[in-house]
Coordinates of C-alpha atoms in Angstrom, one line a residue:
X1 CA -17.3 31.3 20.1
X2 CA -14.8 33.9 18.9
X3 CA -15.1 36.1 21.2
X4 CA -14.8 33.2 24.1
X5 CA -11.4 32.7 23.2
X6 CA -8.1 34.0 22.5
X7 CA -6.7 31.4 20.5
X8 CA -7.6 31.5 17.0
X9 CA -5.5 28.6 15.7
X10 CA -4.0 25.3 17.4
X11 CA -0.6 23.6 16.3
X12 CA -1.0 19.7 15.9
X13 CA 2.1 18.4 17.1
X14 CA 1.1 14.8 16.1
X15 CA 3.3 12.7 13.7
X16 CA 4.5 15.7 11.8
X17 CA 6.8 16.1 14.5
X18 CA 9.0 13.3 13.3
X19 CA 12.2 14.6 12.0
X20 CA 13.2 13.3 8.4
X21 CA 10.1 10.8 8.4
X22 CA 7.7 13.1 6.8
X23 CA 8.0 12.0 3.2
X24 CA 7.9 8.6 4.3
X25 CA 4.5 8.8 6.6
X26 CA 3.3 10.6 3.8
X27 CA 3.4 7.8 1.0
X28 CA 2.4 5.6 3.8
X29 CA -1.0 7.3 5.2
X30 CA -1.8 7.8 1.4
X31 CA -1.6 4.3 0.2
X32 CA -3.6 3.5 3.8
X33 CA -6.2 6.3 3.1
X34 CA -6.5 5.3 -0.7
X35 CA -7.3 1.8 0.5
X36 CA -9.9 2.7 2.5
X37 CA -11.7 4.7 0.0
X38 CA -11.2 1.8 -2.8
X39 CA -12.3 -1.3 -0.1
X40 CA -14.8 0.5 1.4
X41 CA -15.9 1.8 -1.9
X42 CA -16.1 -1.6 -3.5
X43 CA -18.5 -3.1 -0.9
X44 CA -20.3 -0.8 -1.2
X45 CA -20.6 -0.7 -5.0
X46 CA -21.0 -4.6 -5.1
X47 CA -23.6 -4.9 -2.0
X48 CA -26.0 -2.3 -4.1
X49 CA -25.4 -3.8 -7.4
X50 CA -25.6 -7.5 -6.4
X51 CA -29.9 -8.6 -5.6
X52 CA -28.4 -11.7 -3.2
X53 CA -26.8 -9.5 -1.0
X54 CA -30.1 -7.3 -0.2
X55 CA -30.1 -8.6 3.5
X56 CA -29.9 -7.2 7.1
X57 CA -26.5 -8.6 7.1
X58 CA -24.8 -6.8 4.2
X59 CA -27.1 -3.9 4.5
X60 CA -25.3 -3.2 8.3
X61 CA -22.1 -4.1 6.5
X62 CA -22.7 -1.0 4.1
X63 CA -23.5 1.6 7.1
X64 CA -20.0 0.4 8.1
X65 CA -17.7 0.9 5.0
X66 CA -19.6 4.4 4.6
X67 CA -18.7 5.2 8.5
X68 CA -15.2 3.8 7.5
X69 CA -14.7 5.9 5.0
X70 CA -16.3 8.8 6.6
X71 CA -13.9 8.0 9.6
X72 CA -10.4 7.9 8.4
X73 CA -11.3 11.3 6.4
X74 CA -12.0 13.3 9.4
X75 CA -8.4 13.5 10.3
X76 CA -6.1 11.8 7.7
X77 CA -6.3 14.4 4.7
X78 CA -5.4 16.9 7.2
X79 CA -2.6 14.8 8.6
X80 CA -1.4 14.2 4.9
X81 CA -1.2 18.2 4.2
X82 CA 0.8 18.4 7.1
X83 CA 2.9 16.4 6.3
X84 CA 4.2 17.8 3.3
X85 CA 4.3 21.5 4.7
X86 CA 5.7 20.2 7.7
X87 CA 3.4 23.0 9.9
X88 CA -0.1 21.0 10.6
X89 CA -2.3 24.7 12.0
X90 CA -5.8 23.9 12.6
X91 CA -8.1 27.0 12.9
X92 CA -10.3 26.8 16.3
X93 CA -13.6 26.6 14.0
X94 CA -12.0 23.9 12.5
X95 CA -10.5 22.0 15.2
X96 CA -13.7 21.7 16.7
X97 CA -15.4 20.7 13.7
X98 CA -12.3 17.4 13.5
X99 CA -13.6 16.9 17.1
X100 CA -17.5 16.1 16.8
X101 CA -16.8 14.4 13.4
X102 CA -14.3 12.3 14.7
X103 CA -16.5 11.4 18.0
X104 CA -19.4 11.2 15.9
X105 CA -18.6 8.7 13.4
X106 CA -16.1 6.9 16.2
X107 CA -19.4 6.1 18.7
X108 CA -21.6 5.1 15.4
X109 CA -19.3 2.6 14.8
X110 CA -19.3 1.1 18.1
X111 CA -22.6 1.0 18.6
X112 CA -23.4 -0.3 14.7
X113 CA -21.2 -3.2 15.3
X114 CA -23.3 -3.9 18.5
X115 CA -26.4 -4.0 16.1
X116 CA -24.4 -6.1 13.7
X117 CA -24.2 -8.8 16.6
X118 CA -27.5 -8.6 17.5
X119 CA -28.2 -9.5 13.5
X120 CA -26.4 -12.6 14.0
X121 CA -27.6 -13.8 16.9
X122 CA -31.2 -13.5 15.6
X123 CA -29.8 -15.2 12.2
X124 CA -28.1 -17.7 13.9
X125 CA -30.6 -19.0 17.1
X126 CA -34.1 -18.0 15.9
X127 CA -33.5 -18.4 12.0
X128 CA -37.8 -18.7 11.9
X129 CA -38.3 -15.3 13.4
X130 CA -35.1 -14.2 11.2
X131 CA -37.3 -12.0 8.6
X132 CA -40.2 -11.2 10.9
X133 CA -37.6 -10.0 13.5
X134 CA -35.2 -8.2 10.9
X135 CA -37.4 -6.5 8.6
X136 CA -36.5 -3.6 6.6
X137 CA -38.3 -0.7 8.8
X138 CA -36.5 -2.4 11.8
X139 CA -33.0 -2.4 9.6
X140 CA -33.5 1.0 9.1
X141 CA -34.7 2.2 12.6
X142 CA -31.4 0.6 14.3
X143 CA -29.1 1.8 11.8
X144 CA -30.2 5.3 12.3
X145 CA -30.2 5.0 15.8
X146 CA -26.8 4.1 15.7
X147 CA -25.8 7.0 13.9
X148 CA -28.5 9.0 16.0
X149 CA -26.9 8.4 19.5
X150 CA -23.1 9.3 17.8
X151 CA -24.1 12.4 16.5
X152 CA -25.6 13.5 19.6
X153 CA -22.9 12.4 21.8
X154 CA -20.6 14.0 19.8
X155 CA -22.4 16.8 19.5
X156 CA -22.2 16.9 23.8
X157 CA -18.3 17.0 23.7
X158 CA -18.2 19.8 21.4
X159 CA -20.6 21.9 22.9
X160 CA -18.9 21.3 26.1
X161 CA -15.8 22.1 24.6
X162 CA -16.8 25.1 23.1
X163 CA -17.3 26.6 26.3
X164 CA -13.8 26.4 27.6
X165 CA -11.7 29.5 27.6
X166 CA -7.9 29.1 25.4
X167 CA -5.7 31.6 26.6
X168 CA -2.7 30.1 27.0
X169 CA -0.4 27.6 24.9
X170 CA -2.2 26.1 21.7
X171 CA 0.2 23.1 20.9
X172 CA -1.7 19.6 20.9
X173 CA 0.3 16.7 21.5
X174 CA -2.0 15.1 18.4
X175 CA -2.3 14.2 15.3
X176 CA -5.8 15.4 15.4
X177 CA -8.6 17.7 17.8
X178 CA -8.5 14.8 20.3
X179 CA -10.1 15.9 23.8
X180 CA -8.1 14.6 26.6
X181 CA -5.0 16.8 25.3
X182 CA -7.3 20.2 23.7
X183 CA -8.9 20.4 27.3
X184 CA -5.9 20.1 28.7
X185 CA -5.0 24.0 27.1
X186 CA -7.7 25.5 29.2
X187 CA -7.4 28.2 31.1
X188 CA -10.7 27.6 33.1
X189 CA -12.1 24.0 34.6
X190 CA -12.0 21.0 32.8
X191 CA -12.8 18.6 35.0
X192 CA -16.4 18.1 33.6
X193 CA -15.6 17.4 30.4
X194 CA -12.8 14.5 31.0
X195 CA -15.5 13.2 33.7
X196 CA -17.8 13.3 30.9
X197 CA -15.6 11.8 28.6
X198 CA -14.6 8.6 31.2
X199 CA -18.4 8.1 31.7
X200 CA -20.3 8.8 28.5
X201 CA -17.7 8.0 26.0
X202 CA -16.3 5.0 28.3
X203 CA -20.1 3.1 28.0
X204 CA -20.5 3.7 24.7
X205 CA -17.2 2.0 24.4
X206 CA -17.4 -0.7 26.9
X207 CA -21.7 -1.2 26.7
X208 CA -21.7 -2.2 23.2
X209 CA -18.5 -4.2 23.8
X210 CA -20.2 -6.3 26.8
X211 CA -23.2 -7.3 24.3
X212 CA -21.6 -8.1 21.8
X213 CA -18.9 -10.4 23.7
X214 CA -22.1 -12.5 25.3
X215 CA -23.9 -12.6 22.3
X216 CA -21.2 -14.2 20.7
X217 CA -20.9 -16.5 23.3
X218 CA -24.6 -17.4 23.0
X219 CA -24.2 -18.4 19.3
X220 CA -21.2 -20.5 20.2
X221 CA -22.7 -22.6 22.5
X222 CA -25.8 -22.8 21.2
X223 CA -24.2 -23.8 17.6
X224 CA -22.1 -26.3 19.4
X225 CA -25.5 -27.9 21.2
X226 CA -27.9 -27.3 18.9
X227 CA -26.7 -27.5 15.5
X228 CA -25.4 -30.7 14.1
X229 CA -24.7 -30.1 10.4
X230 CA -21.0 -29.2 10.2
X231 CA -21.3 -27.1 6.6
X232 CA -23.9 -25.0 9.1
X233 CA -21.4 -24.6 11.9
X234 CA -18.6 -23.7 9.2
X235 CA -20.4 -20.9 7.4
X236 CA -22.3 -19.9 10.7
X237 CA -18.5 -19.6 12.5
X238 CA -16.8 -17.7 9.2
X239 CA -19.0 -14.8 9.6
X240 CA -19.2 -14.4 13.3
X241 CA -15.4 -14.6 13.6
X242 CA -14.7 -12.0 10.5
X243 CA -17.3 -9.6 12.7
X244 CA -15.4 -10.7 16.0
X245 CA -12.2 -9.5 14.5
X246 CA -13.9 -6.5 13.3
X247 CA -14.8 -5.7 16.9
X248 CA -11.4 -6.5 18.7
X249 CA -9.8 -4.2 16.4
X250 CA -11.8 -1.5 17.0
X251 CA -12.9 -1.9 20.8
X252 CA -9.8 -2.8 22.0
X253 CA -7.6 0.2 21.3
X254 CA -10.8 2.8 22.1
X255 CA -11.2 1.0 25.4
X256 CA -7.3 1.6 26.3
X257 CA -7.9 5.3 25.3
X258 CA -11.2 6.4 27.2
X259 CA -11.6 3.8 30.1
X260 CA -8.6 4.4 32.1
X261 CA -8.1 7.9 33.9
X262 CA -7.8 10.7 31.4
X263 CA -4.3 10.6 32.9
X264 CA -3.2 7.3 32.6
X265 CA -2.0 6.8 29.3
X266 CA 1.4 8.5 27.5
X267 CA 0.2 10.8 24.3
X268 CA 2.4 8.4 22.3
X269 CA 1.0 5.5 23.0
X270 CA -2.6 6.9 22.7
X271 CA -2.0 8.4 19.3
X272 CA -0.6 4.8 18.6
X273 CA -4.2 3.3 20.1
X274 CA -6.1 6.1 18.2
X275 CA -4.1 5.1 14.4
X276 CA -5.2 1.3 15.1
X277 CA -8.3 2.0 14.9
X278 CA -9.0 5.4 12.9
X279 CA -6.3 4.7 10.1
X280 CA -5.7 0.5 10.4
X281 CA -9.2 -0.4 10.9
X282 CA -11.0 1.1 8.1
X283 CA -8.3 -0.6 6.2
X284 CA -8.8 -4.3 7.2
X285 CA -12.4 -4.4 7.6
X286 CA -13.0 -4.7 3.5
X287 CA -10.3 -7.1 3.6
X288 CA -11.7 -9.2 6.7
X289 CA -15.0 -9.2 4.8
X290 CA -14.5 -10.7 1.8
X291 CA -11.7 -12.8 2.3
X292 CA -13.5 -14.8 4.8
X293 CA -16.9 -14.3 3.2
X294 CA -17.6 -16.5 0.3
X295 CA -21.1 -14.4 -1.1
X296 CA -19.0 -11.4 -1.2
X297 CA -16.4 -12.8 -2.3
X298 CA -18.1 -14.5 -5.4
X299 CA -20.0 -11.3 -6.0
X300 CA -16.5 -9.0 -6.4
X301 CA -15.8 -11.8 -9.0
X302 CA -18.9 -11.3 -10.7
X303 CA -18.5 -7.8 -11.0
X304 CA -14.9 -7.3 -11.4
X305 CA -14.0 -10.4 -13.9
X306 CA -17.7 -10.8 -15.6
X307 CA -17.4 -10.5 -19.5
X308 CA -20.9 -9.9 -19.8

């Protein structure tokens, strides 16, 4: 790759750029990043530890604090370090490296949230079939699918963008490696890389987006026509609306970024887009979890106040 290329380093021009703010996006990103490591953490920690949580449900709810976590540290850390040198270099080894992580863990997420909707439908309108259906070996298969599909795709875009040629500038108007603006800095075609990234990263956004929106609108209706015991419909609606929220705050900033033209949106407000859901997300998912879900919930208790 070295030798492919005459730029060794990149400048991220990102949020660092902000004049007189440093200090103060600094405390900020770190209390945000520290969160995410201690929610994410926990639910971990308590799903593992606690025997009534062993189910498809929280198991899928596990994949996704450890994606979280793995998420926010592909590019915060380095965002914190340049914010207290003020000078945020990324090596060209490296800023590659930020790119298939980031796109990696990113498409895992979408897609696991997909499976997570699929979990609840089979919960909620074939409750019979529930452990036939959802077995462990099945748990297991569509988890790692999940993370299967994201590490290949990710693994597309950086080979693809590994064979540009940098000769030229080698400041990114980003906080991180981000695509649309590194390909950009090309001295060769890029044209096949944002088409690739409109059409393969734009269905893995949108596809799992469109299931999960009509499975959710299968579970309504058929809780509304079919089940007649309100405590059923309350508990049934808690979950599926904590994992709805889940999904419209991820989906609907990555849909903004990648399904438009590569040259539609302003780099502000896609770094703005990009934060929502690679720095604020990972933060309120723990949060949206257990404060709407009573077994978790009572669990943390259990753990955190027990005297035994």
């Amino acid at each position: 790759m070295d030798n492919q290329t005459e730029v060794r380093k990149f400048i991220l021009l990102g949020l660092s750029n902000v004049q007189g703010l440093q200090k103060f996006l600094f405390m900020l990103f770190l209390l945000l990043y520290v969160s995410t490591l201690l929610g994410n953490m926990a639910i971990m920690i308590v799903v593992a530890c606690e025997p009534r949580l062993h189910t498809p449900m929280y198991f899928f709810l596990c994949n996704l604090s450890c994606l979280d976590i793995f998420f926010s540290t592909v590019t915060v850390p380095k965002m914190l370090a340049g914010f207290l040198s003020g000078h945020q270099g990324i090596s060209y080894t490296g800023c590659l490296s930020q790119l298939h992580f980031f796109y990696f863990v990113g498409s895992s997420e979408a897609l696991l949230l997909a499976v997570m909707a699929y979990d609840r439908f089979v919960a909620i309108c074939n409750p019979l079939r529930y452990t036939l259906i959802m077995r462990p070996r099945a748990c297991l298969l569509l988890a790692a699918a999940a993370w299967t599909i994201g590490f290949l795709h990710a693994l597309m875009h950086a080979v693809m963008t590994s064979r540009l040629h940098f000769c030229g500038p080698n400041h990114i108007h980003h906080f991180f490696c981000e695509i649309k603006p590194l390909v950009r800095l090309a001295c060769n075609n890029s044209q096949l890389n944002l088409s690739l990234l409109n059409i393969i990263t734009g269905s893995i956004a949108t596809g799992p987006f469109v299931f999960t929106l009509f499975s959710y609108l299968y579970i309504f209706s058929f809780l509304r026509l079919k089940v007649q015991s309100k405590e059923g419909r309350r508990k049934a609606f808690s979950t599926c609306i904590s994992h709805l929220t889940v999904v419209a705050l991820l989906y609907v900033p990555v849909i903004f970024n990648y399904v438009p033209p590569s040259s539609g949106n302003s780099p502000s407000w896609t770094m703005i887009a990009t934060l929502m859901y690679n720095v604020v997300t990972p933060v309120l998912n723990p949060l949206i979890y257990t404060l709407r879900n009573v077994e978790v919930k009572h669990a943390l208790k259990r753990r955190l106040f027990s005297r035994e």
